[in-house]
Backbone atoms as SQL, in Angstrom:
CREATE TABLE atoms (id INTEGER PRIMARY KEY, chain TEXT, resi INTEGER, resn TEXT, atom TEXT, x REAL, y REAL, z REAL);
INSERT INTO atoms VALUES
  (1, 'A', 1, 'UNK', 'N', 2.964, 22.403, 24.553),
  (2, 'A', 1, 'UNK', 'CA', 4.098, 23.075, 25.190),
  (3, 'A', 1, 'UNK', 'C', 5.410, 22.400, 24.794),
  (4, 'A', 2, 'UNK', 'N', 6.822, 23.151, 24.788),
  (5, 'A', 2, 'UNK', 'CA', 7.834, 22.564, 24.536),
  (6, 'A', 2, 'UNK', 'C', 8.669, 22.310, 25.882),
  (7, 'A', 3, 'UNK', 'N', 9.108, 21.454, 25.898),
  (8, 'A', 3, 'UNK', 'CA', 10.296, 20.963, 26.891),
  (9, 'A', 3, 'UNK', 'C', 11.501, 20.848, 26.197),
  (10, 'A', 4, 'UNK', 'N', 12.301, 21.638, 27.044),
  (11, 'A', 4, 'UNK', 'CA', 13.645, 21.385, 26.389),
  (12, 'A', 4, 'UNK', 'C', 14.603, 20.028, 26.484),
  (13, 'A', 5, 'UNK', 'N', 15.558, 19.276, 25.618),
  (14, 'A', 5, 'UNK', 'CA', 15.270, 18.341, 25.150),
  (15, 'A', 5, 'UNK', 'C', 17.160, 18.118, 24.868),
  (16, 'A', 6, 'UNK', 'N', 18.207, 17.262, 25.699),
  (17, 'A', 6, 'UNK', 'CA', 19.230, 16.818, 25.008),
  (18, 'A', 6, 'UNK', 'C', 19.508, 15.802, 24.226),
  (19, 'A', 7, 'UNK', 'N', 20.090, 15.894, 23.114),
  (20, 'A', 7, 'UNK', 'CA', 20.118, 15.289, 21.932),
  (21, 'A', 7, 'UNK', 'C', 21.542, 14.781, 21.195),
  (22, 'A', 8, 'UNK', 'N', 21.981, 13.703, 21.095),
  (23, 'A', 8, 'UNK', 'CA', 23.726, 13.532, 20.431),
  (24, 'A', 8, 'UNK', 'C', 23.074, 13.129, 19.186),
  (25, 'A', 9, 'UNK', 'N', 24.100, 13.871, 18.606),
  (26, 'A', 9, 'UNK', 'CA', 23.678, 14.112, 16.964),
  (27, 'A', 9, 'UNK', 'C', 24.894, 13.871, 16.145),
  (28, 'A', 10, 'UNK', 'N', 24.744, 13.320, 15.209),
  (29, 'A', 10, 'UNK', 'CA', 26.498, 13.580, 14.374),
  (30, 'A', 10, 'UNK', 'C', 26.829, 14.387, 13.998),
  (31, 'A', 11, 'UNK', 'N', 27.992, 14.912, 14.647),
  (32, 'A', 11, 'UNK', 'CA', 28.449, 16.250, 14.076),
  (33, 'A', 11, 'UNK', 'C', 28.708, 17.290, 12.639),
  (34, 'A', 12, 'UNK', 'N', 28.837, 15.840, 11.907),
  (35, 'A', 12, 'UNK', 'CA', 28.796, 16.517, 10.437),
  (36, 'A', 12, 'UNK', 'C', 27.159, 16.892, 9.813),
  (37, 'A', 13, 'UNK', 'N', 26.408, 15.843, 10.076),
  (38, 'A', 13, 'UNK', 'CA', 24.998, 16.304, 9.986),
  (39, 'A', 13, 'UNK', 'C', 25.029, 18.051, 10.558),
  (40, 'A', 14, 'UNK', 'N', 25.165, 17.891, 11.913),
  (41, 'A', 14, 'UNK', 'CA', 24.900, 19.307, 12.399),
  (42, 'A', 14, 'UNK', 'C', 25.468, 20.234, 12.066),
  (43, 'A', 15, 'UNK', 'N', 26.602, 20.248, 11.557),
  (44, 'A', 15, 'UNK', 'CA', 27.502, 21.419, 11.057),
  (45, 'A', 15, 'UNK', 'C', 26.209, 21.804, 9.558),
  (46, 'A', 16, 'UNK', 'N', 26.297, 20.756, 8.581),
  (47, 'A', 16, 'UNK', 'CA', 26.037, 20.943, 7.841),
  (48, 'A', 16, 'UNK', 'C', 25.013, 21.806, 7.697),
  (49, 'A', 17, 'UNK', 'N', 23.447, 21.260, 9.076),
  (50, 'A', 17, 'UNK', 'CA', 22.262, 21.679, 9.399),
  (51, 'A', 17, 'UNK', 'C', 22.646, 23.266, 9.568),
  (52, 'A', 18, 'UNK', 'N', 23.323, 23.767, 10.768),
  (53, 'A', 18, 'UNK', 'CA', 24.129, 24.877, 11.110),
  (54, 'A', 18, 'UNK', 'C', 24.245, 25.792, 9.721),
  (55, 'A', 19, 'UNK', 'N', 24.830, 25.045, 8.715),
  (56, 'A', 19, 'UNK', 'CA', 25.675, 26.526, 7.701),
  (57, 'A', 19, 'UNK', 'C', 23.877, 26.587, 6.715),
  (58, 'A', 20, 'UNK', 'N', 23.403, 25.994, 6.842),
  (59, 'A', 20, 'UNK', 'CA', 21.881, 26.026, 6.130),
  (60, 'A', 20, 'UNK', 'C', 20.782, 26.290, 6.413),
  (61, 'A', 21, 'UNK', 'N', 21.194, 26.944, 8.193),
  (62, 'A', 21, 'UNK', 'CA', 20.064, 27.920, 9.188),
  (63, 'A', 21, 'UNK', 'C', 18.646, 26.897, 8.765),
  (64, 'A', 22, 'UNK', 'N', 19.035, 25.264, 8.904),
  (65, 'A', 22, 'UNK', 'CA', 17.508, 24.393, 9.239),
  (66, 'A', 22, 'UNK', 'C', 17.335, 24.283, 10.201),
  (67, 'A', 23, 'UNK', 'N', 16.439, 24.570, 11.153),
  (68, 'A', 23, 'UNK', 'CA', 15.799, 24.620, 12.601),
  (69, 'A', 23, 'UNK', 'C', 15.606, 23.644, 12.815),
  (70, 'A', 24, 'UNK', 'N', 16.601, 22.679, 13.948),
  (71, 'A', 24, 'UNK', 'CA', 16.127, 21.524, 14.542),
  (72, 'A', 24, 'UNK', 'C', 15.155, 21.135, 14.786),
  (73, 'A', 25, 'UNK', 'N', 15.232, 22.207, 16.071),
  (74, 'A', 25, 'UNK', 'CA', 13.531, 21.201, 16.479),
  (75, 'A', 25, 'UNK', 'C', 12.566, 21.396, 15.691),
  (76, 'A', 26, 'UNK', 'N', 12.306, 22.483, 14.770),
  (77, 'A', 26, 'UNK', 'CA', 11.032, 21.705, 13.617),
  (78, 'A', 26, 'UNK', 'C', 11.197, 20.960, 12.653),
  (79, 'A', 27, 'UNK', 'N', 12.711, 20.551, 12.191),
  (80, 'A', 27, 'UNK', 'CA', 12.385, 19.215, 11.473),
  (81, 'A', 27, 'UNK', 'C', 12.665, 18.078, 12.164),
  (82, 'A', 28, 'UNK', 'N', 13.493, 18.415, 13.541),
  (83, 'A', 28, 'UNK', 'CA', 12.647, 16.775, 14.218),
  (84, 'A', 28, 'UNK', 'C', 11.282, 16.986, 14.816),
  (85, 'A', 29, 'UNK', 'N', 10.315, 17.891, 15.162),
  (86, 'A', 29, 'UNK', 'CA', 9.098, 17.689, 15.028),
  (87, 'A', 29, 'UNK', 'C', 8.380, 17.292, 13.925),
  (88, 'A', 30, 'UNK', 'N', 8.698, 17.487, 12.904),
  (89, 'A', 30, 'UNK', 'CA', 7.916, 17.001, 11.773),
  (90, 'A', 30, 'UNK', 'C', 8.422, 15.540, 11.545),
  (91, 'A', 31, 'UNK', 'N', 9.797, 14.989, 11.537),
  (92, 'A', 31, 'UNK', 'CA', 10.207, 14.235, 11.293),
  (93, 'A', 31, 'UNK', 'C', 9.215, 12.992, 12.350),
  (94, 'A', 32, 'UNK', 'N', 9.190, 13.424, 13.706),
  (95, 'A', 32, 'UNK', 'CA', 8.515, 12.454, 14.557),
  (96, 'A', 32, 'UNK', 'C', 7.248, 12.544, 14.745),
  (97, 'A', 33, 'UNK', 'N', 6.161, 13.444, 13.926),
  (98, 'A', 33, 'UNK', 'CA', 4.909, 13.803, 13.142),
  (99, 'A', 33, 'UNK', 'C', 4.533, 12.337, 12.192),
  (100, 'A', 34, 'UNK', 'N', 5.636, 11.952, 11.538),
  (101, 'A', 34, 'UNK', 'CA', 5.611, 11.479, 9.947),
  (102, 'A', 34, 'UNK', 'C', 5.896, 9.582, 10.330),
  (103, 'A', 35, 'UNK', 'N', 7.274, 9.666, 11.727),
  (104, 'A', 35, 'UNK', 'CA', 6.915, 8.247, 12.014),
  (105, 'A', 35, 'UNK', 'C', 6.038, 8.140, 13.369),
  (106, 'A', 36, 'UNK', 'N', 5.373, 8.690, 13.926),
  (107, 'A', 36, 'UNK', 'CA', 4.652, 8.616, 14.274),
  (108, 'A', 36, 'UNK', 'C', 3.034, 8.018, 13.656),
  (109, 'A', 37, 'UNK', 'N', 2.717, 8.799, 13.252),
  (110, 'A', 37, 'UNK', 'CA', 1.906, 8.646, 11.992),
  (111, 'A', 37, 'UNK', 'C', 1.505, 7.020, 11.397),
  (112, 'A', 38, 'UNK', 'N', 3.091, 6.654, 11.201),
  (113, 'A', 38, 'UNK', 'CA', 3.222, 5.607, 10.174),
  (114, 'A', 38, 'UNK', 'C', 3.566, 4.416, 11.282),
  (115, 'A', 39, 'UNK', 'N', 3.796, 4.468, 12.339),
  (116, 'A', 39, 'UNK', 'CA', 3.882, 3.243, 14.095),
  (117, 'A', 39, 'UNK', 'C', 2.096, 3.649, 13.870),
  (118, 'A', 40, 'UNK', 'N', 1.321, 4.290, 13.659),
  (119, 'A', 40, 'UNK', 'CA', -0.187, 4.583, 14.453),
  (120, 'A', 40, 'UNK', 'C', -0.720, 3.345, 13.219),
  (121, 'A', 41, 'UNK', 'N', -0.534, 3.855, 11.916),
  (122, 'A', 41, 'UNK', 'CA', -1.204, 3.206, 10.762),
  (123, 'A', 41, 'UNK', 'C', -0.869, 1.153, 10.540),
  (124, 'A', 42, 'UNK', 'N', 0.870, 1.561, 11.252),
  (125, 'A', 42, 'UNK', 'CA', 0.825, -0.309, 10.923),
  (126, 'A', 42, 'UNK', 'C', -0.103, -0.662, 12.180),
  (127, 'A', 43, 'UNK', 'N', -0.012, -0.229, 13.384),
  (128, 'A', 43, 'UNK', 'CA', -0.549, -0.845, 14.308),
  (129, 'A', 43, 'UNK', 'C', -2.365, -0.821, 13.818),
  (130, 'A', 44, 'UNK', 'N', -2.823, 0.272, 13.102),
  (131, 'A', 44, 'UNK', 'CA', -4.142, -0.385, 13.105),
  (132, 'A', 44, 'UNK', 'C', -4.433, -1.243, 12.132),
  (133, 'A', 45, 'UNK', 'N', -3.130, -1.538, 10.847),
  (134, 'A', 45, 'UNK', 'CA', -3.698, -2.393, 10.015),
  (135, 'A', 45, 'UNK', 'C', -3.284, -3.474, 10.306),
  (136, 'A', 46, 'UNK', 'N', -2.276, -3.857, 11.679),
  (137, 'A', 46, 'UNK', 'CA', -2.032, -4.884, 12.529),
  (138, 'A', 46, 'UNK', 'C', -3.617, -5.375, 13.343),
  (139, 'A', 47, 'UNK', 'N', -4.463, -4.581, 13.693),
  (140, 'A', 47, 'UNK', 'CA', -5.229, -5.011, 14.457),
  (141, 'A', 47, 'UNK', 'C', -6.606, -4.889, 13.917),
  (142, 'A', 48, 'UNK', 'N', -6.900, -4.536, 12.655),
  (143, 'A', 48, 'UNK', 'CA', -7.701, -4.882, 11.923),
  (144, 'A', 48, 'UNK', 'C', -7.546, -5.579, 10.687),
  (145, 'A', 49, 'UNK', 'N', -6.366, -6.606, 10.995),
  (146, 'A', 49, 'UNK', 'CA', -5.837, -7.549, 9.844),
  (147, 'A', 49, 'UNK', 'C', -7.337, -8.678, 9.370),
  (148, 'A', 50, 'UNK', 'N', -7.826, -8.998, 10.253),
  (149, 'A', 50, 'UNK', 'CA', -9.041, -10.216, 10.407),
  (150, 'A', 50, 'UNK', 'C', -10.016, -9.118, 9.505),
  (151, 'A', 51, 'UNK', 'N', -10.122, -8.253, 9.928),
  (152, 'A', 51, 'UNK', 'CA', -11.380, -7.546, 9.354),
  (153, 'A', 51, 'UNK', 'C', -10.846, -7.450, 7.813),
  (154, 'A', 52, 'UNK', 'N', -9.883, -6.982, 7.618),
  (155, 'A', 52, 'UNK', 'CA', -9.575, -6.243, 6.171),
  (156, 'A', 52, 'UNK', 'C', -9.643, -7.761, 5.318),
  (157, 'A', 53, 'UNK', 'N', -9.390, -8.992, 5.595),
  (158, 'A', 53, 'UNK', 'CA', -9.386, -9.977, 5.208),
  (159, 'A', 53, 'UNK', 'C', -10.184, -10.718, 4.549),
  (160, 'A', 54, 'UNK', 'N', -11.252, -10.920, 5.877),
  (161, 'A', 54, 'UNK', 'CA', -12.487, -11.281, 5.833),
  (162, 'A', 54, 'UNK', 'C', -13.576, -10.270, 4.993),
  (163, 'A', 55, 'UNK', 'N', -12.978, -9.008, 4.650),
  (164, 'A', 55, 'UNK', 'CA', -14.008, -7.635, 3.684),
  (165, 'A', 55, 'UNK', 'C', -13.301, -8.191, 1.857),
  (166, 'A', 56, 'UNK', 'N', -12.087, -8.257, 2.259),
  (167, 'A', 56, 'UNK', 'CA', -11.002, -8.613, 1.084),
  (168, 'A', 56, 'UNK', 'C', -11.508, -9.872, 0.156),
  (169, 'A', 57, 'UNK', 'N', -12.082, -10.793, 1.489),
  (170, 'A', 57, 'UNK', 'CA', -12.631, -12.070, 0.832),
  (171, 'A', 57, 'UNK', 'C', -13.823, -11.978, -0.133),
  (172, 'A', 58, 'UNK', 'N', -14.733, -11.120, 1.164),
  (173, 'A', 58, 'UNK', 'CA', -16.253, -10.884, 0.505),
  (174, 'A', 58, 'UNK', 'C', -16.405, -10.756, -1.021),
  (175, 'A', 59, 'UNK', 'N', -15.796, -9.308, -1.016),
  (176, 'A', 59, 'UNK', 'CA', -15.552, -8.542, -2.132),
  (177, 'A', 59, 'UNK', 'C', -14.659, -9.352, -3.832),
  (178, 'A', 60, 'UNK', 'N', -14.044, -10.483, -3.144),
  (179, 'A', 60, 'UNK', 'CA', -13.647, -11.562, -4.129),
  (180, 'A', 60, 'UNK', 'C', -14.432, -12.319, -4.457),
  (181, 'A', 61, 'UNK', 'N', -15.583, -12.731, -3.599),
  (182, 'A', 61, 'UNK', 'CA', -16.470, -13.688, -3.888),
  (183, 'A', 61, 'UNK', 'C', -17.620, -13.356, -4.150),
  (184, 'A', 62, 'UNK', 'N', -17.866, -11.829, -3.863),
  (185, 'A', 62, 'UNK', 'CA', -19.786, -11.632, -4.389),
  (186, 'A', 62, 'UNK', 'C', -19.128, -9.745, -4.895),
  (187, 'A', 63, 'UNK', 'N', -18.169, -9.399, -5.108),
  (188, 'A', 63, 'UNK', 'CA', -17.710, -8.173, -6.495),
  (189, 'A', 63, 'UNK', 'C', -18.412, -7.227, -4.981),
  (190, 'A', 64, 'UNK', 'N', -18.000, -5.969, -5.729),
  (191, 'A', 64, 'UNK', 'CA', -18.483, -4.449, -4.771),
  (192, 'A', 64, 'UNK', 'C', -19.855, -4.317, -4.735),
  (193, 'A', 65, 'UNK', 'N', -20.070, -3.775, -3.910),
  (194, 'A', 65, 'UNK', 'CA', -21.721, -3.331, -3.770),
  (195, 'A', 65, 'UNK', 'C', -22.249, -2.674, -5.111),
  (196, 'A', 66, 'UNK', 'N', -21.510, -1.958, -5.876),
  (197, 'A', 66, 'UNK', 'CA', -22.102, -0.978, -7.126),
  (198, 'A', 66, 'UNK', 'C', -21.396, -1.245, -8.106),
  (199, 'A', 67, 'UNK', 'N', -20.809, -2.491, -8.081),
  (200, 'A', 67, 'UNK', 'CA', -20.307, -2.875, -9.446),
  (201, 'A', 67, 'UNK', 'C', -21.692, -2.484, -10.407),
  (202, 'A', 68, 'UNK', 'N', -22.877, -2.921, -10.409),
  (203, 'A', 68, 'UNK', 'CA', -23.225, -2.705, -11.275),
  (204, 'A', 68, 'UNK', 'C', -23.849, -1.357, -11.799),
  (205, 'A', 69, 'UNK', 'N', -23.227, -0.580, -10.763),
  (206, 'A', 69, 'UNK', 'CA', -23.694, 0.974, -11.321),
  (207, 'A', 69, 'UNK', 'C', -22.490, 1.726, -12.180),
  (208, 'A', 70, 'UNK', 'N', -21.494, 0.935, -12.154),
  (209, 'A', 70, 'UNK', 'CA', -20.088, 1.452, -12.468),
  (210, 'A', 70, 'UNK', 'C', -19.984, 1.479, -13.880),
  (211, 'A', 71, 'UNK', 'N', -19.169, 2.825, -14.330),
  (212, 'A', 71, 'UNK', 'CA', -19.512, 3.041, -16.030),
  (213, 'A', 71, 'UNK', 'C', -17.992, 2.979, -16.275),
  (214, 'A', 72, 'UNK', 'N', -17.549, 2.307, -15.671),
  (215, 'A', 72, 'UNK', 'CA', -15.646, 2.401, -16.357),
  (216, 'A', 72, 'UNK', 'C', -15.117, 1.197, -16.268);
């Protein structure tokens, strides 16, 4: 559902937005889609830092599981 929503914006942005009929609220929905998104992704590679590390290590010290099936 949408809730309606006040917003201060810079005016020249908006004029500009205005003479180029771009629909606010769907490019600030998409816009807060995109950092959204990207706050979700640092936080999980914030909290699976130990894991990615400790896989990062493995994989330095005993190669990928199918290295040796690999033809490239």
């Amino acid at each position: 559902p949408k809730k309606p929503t006040n917003l201060s914006l810079n005016s020249d942005l908006l004029k500009k937005t205005k003479a180029l009929n771009i629909n606010l609220s769907a490019t600030l929905e998409q816009a807060l889609r995109v950092k959204l998104a990207e706050n979700e992704a640092m936080k999980w590679a914030k909290e699976n830092q130990r894991a990615i590390k400790a896989y990062n290590e493995f994989v330095e010290e005993n190669g990928l599981f199918a290295d040796e099936h690999r033809e490239f």
